[in-house]
mmCIF file of C-alpha atoms in Angstrom:
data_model
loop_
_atom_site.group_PDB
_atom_site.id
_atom_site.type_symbol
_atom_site.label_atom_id
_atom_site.label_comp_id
_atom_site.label_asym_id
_atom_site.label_seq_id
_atom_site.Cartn_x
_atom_site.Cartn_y
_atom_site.Cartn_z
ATOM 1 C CA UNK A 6 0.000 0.000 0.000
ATOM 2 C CA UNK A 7 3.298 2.438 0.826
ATOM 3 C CA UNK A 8 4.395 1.857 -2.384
ATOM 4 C CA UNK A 9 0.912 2.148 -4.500
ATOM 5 C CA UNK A 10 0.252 5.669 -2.869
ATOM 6 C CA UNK A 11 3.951 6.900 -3.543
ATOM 7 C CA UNK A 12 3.793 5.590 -7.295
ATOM 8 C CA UNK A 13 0.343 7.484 -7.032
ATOM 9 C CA UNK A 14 1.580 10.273 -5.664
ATOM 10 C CA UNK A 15 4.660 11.068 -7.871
ATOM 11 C CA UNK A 16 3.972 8.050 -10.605
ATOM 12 C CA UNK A 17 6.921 9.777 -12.940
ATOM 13 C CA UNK A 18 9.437 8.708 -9.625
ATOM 14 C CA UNK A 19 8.482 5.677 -8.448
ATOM 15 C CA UNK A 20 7.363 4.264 -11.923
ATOM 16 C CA UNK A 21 5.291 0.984 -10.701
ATOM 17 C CA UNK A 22 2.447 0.109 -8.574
ATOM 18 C CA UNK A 23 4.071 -2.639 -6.675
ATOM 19 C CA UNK A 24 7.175 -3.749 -5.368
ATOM 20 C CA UNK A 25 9.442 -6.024 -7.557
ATOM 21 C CA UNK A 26 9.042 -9.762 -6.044
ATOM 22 C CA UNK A 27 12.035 -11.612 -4.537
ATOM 23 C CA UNK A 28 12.542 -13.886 -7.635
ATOM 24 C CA UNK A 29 13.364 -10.606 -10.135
ATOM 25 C CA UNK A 30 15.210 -9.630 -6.864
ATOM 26 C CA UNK A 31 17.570 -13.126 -6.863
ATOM 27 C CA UNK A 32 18.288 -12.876 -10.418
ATOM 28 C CA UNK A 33 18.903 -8.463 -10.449
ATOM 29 C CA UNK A 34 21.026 -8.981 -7.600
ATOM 30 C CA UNK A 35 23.185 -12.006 -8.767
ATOM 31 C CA UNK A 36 26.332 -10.481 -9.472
ATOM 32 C CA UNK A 37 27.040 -8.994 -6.087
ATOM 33 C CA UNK A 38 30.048 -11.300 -5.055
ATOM 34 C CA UNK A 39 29.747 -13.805 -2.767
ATOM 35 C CA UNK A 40 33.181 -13.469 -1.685
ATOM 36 C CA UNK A 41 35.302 -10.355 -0.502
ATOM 37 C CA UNK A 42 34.358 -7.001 0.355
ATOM 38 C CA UNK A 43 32.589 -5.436 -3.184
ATOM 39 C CA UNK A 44 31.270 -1.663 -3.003
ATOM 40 C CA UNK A 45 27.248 -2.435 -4.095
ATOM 41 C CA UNK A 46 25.414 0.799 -5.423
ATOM 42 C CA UNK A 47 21.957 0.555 -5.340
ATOM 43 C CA UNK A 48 19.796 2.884 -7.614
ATOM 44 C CA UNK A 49 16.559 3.424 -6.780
ATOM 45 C CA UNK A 50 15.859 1.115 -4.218
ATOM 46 C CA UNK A 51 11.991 1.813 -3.351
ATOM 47 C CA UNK A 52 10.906 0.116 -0.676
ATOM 48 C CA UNK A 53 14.147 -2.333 -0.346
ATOM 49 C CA UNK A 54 12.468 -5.772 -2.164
ATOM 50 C CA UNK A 55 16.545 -5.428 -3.910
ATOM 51 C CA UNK A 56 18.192 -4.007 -0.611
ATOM 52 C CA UNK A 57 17.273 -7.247 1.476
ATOM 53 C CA UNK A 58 18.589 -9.779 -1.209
ATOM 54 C CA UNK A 59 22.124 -7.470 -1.946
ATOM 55 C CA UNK A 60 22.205 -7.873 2.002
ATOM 56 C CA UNK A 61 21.838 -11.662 2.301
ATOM 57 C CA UNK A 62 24.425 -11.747 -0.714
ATOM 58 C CA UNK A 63 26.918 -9.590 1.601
ATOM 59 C CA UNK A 64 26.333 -10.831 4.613
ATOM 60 C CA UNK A 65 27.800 -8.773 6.099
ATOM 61 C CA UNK A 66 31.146 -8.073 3.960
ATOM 62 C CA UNK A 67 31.974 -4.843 1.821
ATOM 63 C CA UNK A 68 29.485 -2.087 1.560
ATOM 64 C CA UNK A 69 25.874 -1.024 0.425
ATOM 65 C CA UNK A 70 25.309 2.582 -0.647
ATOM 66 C CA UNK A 71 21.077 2.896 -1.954
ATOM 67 C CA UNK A 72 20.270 5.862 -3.680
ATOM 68 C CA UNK A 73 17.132 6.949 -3.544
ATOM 69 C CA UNK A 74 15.414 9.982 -5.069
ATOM 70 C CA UNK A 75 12.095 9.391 -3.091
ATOM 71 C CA UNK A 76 12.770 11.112 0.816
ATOM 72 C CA UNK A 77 9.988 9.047 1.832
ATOM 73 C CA UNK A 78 11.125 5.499 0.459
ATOM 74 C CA UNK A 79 14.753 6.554 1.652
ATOM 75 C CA UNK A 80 13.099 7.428 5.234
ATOM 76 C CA UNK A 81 11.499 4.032 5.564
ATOM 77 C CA UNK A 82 14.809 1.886 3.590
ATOM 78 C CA UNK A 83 17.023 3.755 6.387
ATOM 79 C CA UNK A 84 14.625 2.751 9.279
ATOM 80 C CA UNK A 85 14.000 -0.834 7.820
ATOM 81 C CA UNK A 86 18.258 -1.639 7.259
ATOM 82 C CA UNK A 87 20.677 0.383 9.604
ATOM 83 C CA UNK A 88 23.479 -1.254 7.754
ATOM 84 C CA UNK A 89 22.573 0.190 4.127
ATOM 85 C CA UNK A 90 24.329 3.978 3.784
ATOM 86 C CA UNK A 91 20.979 5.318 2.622
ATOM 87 C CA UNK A 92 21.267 8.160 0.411
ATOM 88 C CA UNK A 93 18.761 10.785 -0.490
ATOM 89 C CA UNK A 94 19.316 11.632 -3.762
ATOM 90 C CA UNK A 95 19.385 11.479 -7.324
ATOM 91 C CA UNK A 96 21.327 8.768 -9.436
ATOM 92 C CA UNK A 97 22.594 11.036 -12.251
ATOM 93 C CA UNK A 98 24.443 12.691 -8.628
ATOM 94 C CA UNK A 99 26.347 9.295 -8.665
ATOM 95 C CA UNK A 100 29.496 10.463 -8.568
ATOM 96 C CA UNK A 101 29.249 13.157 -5.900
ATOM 97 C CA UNK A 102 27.928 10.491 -3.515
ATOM 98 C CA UNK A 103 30.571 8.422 -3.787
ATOM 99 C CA UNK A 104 33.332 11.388 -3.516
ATOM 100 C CA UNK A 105 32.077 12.260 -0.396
ATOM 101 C CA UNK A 106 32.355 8.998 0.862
ATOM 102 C CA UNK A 107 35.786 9.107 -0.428
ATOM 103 C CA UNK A 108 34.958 6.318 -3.012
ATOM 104 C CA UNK A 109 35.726 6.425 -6.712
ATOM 105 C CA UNK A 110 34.505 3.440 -8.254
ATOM 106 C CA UNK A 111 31.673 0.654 -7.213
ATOM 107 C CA UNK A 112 31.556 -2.747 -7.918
ATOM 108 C CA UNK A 113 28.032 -3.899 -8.436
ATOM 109 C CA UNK A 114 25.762 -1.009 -9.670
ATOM 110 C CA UNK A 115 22.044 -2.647 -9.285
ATOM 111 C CA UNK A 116 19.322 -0.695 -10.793
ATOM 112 C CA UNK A 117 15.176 -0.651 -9.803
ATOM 113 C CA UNK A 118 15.320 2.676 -11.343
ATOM 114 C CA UNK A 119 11.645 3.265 -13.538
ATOM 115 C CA UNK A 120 13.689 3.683 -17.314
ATOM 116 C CA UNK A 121 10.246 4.047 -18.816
ATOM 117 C CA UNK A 122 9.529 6.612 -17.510
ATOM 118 C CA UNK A 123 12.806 8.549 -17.782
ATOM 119 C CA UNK A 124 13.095 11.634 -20.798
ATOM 120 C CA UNK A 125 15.722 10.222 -23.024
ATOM 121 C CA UNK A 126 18.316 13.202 -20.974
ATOM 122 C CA UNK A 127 17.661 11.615 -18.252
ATOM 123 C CA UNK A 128 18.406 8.012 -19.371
ATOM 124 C CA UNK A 129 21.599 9.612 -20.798
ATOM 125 C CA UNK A 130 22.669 11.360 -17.236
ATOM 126 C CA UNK A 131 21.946 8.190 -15.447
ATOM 127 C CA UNK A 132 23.590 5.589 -17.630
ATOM 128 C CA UNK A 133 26.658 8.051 -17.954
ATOM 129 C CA UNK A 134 27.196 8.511 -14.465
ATOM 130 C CA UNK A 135 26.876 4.529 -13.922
ATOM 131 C CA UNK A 136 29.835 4.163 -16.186
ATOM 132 C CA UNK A 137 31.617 7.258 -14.524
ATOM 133 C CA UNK A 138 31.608 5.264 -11.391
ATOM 134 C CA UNK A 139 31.624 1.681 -12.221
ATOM 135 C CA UNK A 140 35.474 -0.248 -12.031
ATOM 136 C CA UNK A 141 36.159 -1.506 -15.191
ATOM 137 C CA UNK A 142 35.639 -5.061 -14.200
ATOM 138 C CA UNK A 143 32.246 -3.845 -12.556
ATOM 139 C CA UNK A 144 28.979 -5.169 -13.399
ATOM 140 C CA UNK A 145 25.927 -2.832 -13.800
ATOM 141 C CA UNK A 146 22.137 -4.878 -13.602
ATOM 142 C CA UNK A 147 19.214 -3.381 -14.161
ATOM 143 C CA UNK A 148 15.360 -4.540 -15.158
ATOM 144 C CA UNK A 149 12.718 -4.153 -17.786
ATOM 145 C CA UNK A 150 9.190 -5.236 -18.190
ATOM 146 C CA UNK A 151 8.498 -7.909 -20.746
ATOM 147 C CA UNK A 152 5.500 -6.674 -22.002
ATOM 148 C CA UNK A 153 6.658 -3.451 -22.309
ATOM 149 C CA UNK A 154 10.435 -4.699 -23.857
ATOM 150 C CA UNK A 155 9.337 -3.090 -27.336
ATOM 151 C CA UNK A 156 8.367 0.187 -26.447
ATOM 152 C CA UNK A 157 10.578 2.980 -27.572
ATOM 153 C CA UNK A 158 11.715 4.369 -24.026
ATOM 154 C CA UNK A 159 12.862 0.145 -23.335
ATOM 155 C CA UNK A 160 14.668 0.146 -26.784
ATOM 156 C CA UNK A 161 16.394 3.400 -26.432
ATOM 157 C CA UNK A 162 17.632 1.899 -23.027
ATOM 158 C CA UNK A 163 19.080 -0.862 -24.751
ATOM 159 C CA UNK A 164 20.352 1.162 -27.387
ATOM 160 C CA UNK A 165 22.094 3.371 -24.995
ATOM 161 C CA UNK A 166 23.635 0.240 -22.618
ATOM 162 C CA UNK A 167 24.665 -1.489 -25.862
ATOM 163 C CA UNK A 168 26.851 2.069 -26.687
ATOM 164 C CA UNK A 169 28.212 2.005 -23.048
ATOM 165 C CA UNK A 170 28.991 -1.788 -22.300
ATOM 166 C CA UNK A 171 30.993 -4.027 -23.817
ATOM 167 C CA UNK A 172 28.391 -6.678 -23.388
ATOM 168 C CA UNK A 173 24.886 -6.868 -22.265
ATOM 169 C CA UNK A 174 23.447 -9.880 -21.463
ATOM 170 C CA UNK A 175 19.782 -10.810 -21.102
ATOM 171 C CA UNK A 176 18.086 -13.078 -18.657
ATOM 172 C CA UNK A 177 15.347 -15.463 -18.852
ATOM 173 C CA UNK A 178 11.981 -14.081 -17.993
ATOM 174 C CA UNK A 179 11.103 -13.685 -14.597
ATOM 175 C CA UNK A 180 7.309 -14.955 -14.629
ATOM 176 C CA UNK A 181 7.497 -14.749 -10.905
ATOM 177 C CA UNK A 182 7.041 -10.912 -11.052
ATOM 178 C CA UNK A 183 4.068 -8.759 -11.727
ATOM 179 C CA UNK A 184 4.428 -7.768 -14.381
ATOM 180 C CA UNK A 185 7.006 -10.303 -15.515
ATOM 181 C CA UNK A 186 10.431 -9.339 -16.402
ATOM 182 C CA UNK A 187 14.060 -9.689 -17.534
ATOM 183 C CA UNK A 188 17.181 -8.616 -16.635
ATOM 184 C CA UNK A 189 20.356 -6.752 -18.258
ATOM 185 C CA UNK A 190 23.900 -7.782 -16.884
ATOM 186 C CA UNK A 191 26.090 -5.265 -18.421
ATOM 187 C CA UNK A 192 30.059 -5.572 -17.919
ATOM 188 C CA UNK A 193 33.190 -3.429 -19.145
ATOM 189 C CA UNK A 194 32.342 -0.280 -18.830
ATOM 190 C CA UNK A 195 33.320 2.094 -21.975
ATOM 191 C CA UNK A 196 35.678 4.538 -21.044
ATOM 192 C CA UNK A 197 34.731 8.504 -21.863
ATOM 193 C CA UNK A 198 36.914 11.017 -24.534
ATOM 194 C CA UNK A 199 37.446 14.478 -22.868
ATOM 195 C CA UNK A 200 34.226 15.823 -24.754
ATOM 196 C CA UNK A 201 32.231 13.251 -22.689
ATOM 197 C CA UNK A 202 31.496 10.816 -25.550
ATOM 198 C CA UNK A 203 31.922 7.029 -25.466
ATOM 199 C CA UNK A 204 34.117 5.398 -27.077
#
């Protein structure tokens, strides 16, 4: 109900009217390492349905920094898991929250961010600042709807990850979500020319 009255509230934000289930949340979070002590960025976390699965994954190693435009979802995430640096703030700002943790790079970027409803600027600013921060043996996940794979907001996503990764590749469908869904796993970041381009 929390999360129904925020996507109602400020639909353009949240971007769905229910949380994602814990079997898209096993198969978004599977490249968090099971080993060591990885930096794990979470982008918009909501109301932490990702956040509790990167935590069993860490158990207790490395660190978990959620970023969450929503002050009310990053209220209730900070409440609901002490041990998560929750952030309030935007993900294109990616950068600037890690520098003033005195961090340069993450490990694991995982995504619940709402793409479709991004402006194509604002897919750009993310997705930038994701490979601005990401180590170049980093992995950055992030979702999509199946029904709404085709759409031109989807495609342009694709487009734009295809441009930025080396490779993208594209889970099975997660039936166990509503509405089902799939998942990118996109490795070697692209570095950026002076001008800001790709390349």
């Amino acid at each position: 109900m929390s999360f129904f009255l925020e996507f109602v509230r400020d639909p353009m934000t949240v971007g769905a009217v229910a949380p994602s289930s814990p079997a898209l949340a096993r198969v978004a979070t599977a490249a968090v390492p099971s080993t060591g002590s990885p930096i794990v960025v979470e982008l918009g976390p909501g109301t932490g349905s990702f956040t509790k699965a990167i935590q069993r994954r860490l158990a207790g190693r490395g660190r978990h920094i959620a970023v969450e435009v929503n002050a009310g979802f990053a209220r209730k995430l900070a409440a609901l898991h002490p041990e998560v640096d929750v952030v309030h703030a935007d993900a294109a700002d990616l950068a600037r929250v890690l520098a003033q943790r005195g961090l340069r790079q993450a490990d694991v970027v995982v995504s619940g961010l709402p793409w479709a409803a991004f402006t194509e600027n604002q897919q750009r600013d993310v997705l930038s600042s994701v490979v601005a921060t990401l180590s170049p043996h980093g992995v950055f996940t992030t979702f999509a709807y199946v029904h709404a794979r085709w759409a031109p907001p989807a495609r342009r996503l694709l487009r734009s990850m295809r441009s930025r990764f080396d490779e993208v590749v594209i889970s099975r469908t997660v039936w166990a979500n509503l509405p089902p869904a799939l998942v990118y796993y996109c490795r070697r970041p692209a570095e950026a020319d002076g001008d800001g381009a790709m390349r």
